[in-house]
Tab-separated table of C-alpha atoms in Angstrom:
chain	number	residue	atom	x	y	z
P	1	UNK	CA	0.000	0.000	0.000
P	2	UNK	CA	1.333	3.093	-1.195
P	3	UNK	CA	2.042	5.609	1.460
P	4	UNK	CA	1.660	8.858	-0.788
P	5	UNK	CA	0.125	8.193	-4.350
P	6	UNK	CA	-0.238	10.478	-6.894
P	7	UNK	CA	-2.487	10.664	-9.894
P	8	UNK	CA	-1.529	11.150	-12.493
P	9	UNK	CA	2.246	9.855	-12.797
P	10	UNK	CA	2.421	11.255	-16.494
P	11	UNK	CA	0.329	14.776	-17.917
P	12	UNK	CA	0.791	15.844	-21.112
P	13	UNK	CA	-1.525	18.925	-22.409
P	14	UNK	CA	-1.776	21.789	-24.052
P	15	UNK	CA	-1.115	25.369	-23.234
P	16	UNK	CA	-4.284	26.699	-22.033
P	17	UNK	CA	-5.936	23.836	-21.323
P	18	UNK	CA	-7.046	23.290	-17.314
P	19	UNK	CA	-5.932	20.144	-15.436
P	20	UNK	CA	-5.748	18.975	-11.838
P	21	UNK	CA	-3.042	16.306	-10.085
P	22	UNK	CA	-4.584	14.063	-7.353
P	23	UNK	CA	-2.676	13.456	-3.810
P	24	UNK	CA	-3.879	10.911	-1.563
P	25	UNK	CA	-1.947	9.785	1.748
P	26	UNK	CA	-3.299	6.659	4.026
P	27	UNK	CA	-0.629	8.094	6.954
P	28	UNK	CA	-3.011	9.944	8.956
P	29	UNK	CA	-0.466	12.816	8.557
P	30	UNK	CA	-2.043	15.923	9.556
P	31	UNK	CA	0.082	18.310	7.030
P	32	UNK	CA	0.343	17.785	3.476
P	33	UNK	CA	2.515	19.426	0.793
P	34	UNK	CA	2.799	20.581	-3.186
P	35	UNK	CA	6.749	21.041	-4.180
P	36	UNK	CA	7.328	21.556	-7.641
P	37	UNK	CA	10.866	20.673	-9.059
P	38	UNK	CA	11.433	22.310	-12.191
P	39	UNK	CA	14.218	21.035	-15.667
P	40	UNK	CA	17.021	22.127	-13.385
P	41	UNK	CA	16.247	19.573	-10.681
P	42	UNK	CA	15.421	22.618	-8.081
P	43	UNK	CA	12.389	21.767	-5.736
P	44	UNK	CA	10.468	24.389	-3.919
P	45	UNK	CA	7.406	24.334	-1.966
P	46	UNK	CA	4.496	25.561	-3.016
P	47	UNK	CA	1.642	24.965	-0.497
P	48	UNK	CA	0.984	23.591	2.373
P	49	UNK	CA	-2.152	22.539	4.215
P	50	UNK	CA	-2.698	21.547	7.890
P	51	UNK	CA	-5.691	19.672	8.861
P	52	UNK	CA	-7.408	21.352	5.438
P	53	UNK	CA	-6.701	24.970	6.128
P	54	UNK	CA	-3.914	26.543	4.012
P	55	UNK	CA	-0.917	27.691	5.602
P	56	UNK	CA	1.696	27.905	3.215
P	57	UNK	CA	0.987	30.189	-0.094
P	58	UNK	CA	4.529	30.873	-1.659
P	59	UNK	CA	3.594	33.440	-4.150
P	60	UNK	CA	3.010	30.705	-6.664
P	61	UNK	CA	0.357	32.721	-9.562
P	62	UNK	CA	-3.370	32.193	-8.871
P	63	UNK	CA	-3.884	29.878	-11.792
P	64	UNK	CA	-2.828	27.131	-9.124
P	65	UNK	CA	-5.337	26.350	-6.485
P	66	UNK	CA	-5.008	23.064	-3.694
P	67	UNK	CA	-7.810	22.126	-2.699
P	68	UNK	CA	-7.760	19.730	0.282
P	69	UNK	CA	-11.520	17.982	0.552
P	70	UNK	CA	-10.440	15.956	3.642
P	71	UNK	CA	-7.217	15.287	5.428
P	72	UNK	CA	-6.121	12.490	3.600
P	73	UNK	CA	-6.492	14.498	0.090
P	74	UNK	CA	-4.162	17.461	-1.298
P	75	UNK	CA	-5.449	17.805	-4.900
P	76	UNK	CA	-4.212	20.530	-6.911
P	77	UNK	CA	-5.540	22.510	-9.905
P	78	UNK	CA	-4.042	24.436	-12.761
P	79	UNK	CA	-5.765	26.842	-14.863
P	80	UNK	CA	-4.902	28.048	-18.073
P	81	UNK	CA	-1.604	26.005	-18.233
P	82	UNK	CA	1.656	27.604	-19.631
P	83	UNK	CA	4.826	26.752	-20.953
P	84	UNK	CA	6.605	27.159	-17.702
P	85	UNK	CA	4.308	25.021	-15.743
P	86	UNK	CA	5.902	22.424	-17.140
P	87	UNK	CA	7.679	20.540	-14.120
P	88	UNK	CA	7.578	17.408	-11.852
P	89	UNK	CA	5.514	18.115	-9.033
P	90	UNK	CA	5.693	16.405	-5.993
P	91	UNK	CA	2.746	15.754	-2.729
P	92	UNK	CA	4.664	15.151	0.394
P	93	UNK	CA	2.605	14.883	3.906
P	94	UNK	CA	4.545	15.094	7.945
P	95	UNK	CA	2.703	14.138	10.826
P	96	UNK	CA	2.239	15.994	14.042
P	97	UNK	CA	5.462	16.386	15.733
P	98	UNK	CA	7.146	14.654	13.218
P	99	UNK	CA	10.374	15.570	11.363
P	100	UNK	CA	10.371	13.479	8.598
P	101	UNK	CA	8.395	14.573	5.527
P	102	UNK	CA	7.045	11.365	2.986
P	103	UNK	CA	6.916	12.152	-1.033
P	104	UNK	CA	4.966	11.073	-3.490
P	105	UNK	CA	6.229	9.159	-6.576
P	106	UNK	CA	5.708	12.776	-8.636
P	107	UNK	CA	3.299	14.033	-11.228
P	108	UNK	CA	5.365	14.953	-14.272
P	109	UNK	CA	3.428	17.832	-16.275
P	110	UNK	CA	4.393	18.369	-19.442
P	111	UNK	CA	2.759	21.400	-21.401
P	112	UNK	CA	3.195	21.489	-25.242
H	1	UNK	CA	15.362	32.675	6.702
H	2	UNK	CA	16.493	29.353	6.120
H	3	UNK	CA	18.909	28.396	2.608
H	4	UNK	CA	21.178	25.617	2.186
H	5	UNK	CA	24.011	25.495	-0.362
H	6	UNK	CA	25.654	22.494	-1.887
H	7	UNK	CA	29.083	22.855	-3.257
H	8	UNK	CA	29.182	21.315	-6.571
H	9	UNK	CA	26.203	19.961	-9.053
H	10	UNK	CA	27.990	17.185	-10.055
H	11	UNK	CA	30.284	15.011	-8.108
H	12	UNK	CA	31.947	12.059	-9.641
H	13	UNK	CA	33.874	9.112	-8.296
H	14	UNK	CA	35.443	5.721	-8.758
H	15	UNK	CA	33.470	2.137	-7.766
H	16	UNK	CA	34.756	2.116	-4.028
H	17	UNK	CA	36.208	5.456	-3.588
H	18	UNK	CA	34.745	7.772	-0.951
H	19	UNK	CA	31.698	9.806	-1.353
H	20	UNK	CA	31.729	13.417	0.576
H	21	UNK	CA	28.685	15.790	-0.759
H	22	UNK	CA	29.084	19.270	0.625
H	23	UNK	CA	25.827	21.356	2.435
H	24	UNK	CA	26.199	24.440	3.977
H	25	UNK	CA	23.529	25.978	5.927
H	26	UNK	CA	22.247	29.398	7.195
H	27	UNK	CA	19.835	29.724	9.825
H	28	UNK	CA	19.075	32.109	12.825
H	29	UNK	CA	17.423	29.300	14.729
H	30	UNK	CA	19.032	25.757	15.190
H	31	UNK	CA	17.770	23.635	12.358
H	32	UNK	CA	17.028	20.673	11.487
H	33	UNK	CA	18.798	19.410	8.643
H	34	UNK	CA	18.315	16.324	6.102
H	35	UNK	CA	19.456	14.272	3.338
H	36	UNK	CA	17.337	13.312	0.639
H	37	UNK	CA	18.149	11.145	-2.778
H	38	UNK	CA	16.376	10.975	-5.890
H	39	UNK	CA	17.186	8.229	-8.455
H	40	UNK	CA	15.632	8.687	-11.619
H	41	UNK	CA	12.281	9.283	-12.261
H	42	UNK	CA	11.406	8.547	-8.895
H	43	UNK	CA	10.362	10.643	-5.540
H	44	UNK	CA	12.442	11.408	-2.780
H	45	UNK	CA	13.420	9.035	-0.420
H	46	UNK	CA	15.169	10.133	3.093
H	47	UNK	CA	18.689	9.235	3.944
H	48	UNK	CA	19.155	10.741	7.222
H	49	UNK	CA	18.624	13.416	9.796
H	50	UNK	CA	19.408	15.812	12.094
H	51	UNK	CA	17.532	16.828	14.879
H	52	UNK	CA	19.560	18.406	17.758
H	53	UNK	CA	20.628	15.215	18.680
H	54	UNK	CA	23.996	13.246	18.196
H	55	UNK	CA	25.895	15.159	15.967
H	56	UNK	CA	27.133	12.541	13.725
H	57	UNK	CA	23.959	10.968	12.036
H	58	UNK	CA	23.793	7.489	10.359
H	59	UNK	CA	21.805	6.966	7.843
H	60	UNK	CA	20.711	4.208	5.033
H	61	UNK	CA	22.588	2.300	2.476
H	62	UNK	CA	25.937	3.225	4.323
H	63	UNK	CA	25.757	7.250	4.501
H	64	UNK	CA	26.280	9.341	7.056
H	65	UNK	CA	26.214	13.284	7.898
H	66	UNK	CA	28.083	15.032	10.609
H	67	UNK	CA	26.738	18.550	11.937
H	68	UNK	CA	29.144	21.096	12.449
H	69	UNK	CA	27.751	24.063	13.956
H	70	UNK	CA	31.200	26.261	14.271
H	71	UNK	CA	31.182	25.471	10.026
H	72	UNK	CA	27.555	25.775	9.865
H	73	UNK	CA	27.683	22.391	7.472
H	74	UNK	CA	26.161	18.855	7.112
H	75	UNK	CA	28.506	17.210	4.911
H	76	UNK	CA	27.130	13.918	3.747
H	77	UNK	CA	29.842	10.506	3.402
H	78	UNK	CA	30.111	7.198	2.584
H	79	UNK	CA	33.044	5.438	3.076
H	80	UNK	CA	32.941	3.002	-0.457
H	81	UNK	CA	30.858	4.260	-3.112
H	82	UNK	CA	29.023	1.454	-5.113
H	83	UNK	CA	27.116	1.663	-8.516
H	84	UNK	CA	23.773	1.743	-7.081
H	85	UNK	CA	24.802	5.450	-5.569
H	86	UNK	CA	24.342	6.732	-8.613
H	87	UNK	CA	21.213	9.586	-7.955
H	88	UNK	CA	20.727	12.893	-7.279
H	89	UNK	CA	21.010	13.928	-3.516
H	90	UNK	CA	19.509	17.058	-1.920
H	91	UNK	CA	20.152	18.515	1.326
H	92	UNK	CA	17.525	20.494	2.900
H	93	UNK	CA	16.375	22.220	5.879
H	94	UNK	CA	13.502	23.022	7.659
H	95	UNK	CA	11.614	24.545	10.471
H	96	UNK	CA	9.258	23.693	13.078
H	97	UNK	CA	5.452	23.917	13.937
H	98	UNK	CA	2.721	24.377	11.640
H	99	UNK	CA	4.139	26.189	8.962
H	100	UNK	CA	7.396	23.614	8.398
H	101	UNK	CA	8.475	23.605	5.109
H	102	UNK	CA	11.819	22.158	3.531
H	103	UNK	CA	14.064	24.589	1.953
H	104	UNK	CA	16.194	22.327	-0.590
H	105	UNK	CA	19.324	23.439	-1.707
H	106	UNK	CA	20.347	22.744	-5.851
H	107	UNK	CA	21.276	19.089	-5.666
H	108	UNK	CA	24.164	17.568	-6.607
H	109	UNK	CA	24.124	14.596	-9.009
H	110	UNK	CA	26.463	11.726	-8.075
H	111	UNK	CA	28.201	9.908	-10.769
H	112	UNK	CA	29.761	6.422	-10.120
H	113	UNK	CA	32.373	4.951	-12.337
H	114	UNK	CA	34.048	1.300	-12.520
């Protein structure tokens, strides 16, 4: 059983176009995490959520929006995808009191 | 503000040779500081940590990291380097409470040769 999954593991679409990458985490982890690593291998966080409320906003443009339904859920959406957006982006979740943050496999976008 | 800096994006060494991948830190509170490695087309997988505790920190598949506050570093070693090193290793830091976040530094890609 996979600790973080993410869906999809492969997204290839057009500029424009509007798409969303799934995060799902059977931990129980109360915070949960979108990195994005970009063609130069540099990862930096984008969001983070604790126990669904946002904490973490690092000026990332409003065309992304998380969305956490529950606490085992970190989805997040794209509008209006660019050429830029193209990146692997990672879900990563750390429980209360915990030190040690757990990735997901990756979502590699790919905007054409 | 937290930032860590590794010396070198590409370090490259002989079947069996030693393996020492340079971090540097800066932070105004003490921090805790990790390894992570990334072989391809995969996520990130933890190595080891620091956490205020013993300053010299084992971690998996052989590595270790030793903290050096007066250097503010986190060098990571491994005393043989074997093929299956070959990945991309990150050193990070991070903060505590609610808002922690990692703060990678660039990476540095590890090459093994025969």
């Amino acid at each position: 059983d996979t600790a973080v999954s993410q869906t999809p593991k492969y997204l290839v679409t057009q500029m424009g176009n509007d798409k969303s990458i799934k995060c799902e985490q059977n931990l129980g982890h109360d915070t949960m995490y979108w990195y994005k690593q970009d063609s130069k291998k540099f990862l930096k966080i984008m969001f983070s959520y604790n126990n669904k409320e946002l904490i973490i906003n690092e000026t990332v443009p409003n065309r992304f929006s998380p969305k956490s339904p529950d606490k085992a859920h970190l989805n997040l959406h794209i509008n209006s995808l660019e050429l830029g957006d193209s990146a692997v982006y990672f879900c990563a979740t750390l429980g209360a009191g915990s030190t040690e943050a757990f990735f997901g496999q990756g979502t590699r976008l790919t905007v054409v | 503000a937290q930032s860590v800096t590794q010396l070198g994006s590409h370090v490259s060494v002989s079947e069996g040779a030693l393996v020492l991948l340079r971090c540097n830190y800066s932070s105004s509170v003490p921090p805790y500081l990790f390894w992570y490695v990334q072989y391809p087309n995969q996520g990130l997988q933890l190595l080891l940590k620091y956490t205020s505790a013993a300053t010299l920190v084992k971690g998996i598949n052989g590595f270790e990291a030793e903290f050096k506050k007066s250097e503010t570093s986190f060098h990571l070693t491994k005393p043989s380097a074997h093929m299956s090193d070959a990945a991309e290793y990150f050193c990070a830091v991070s903060n505590t409470g609610t808002a922690s976040k990692l703060t990678f530094g660039t990476g540095t890609r590890l090459q093994v040769t025969l």
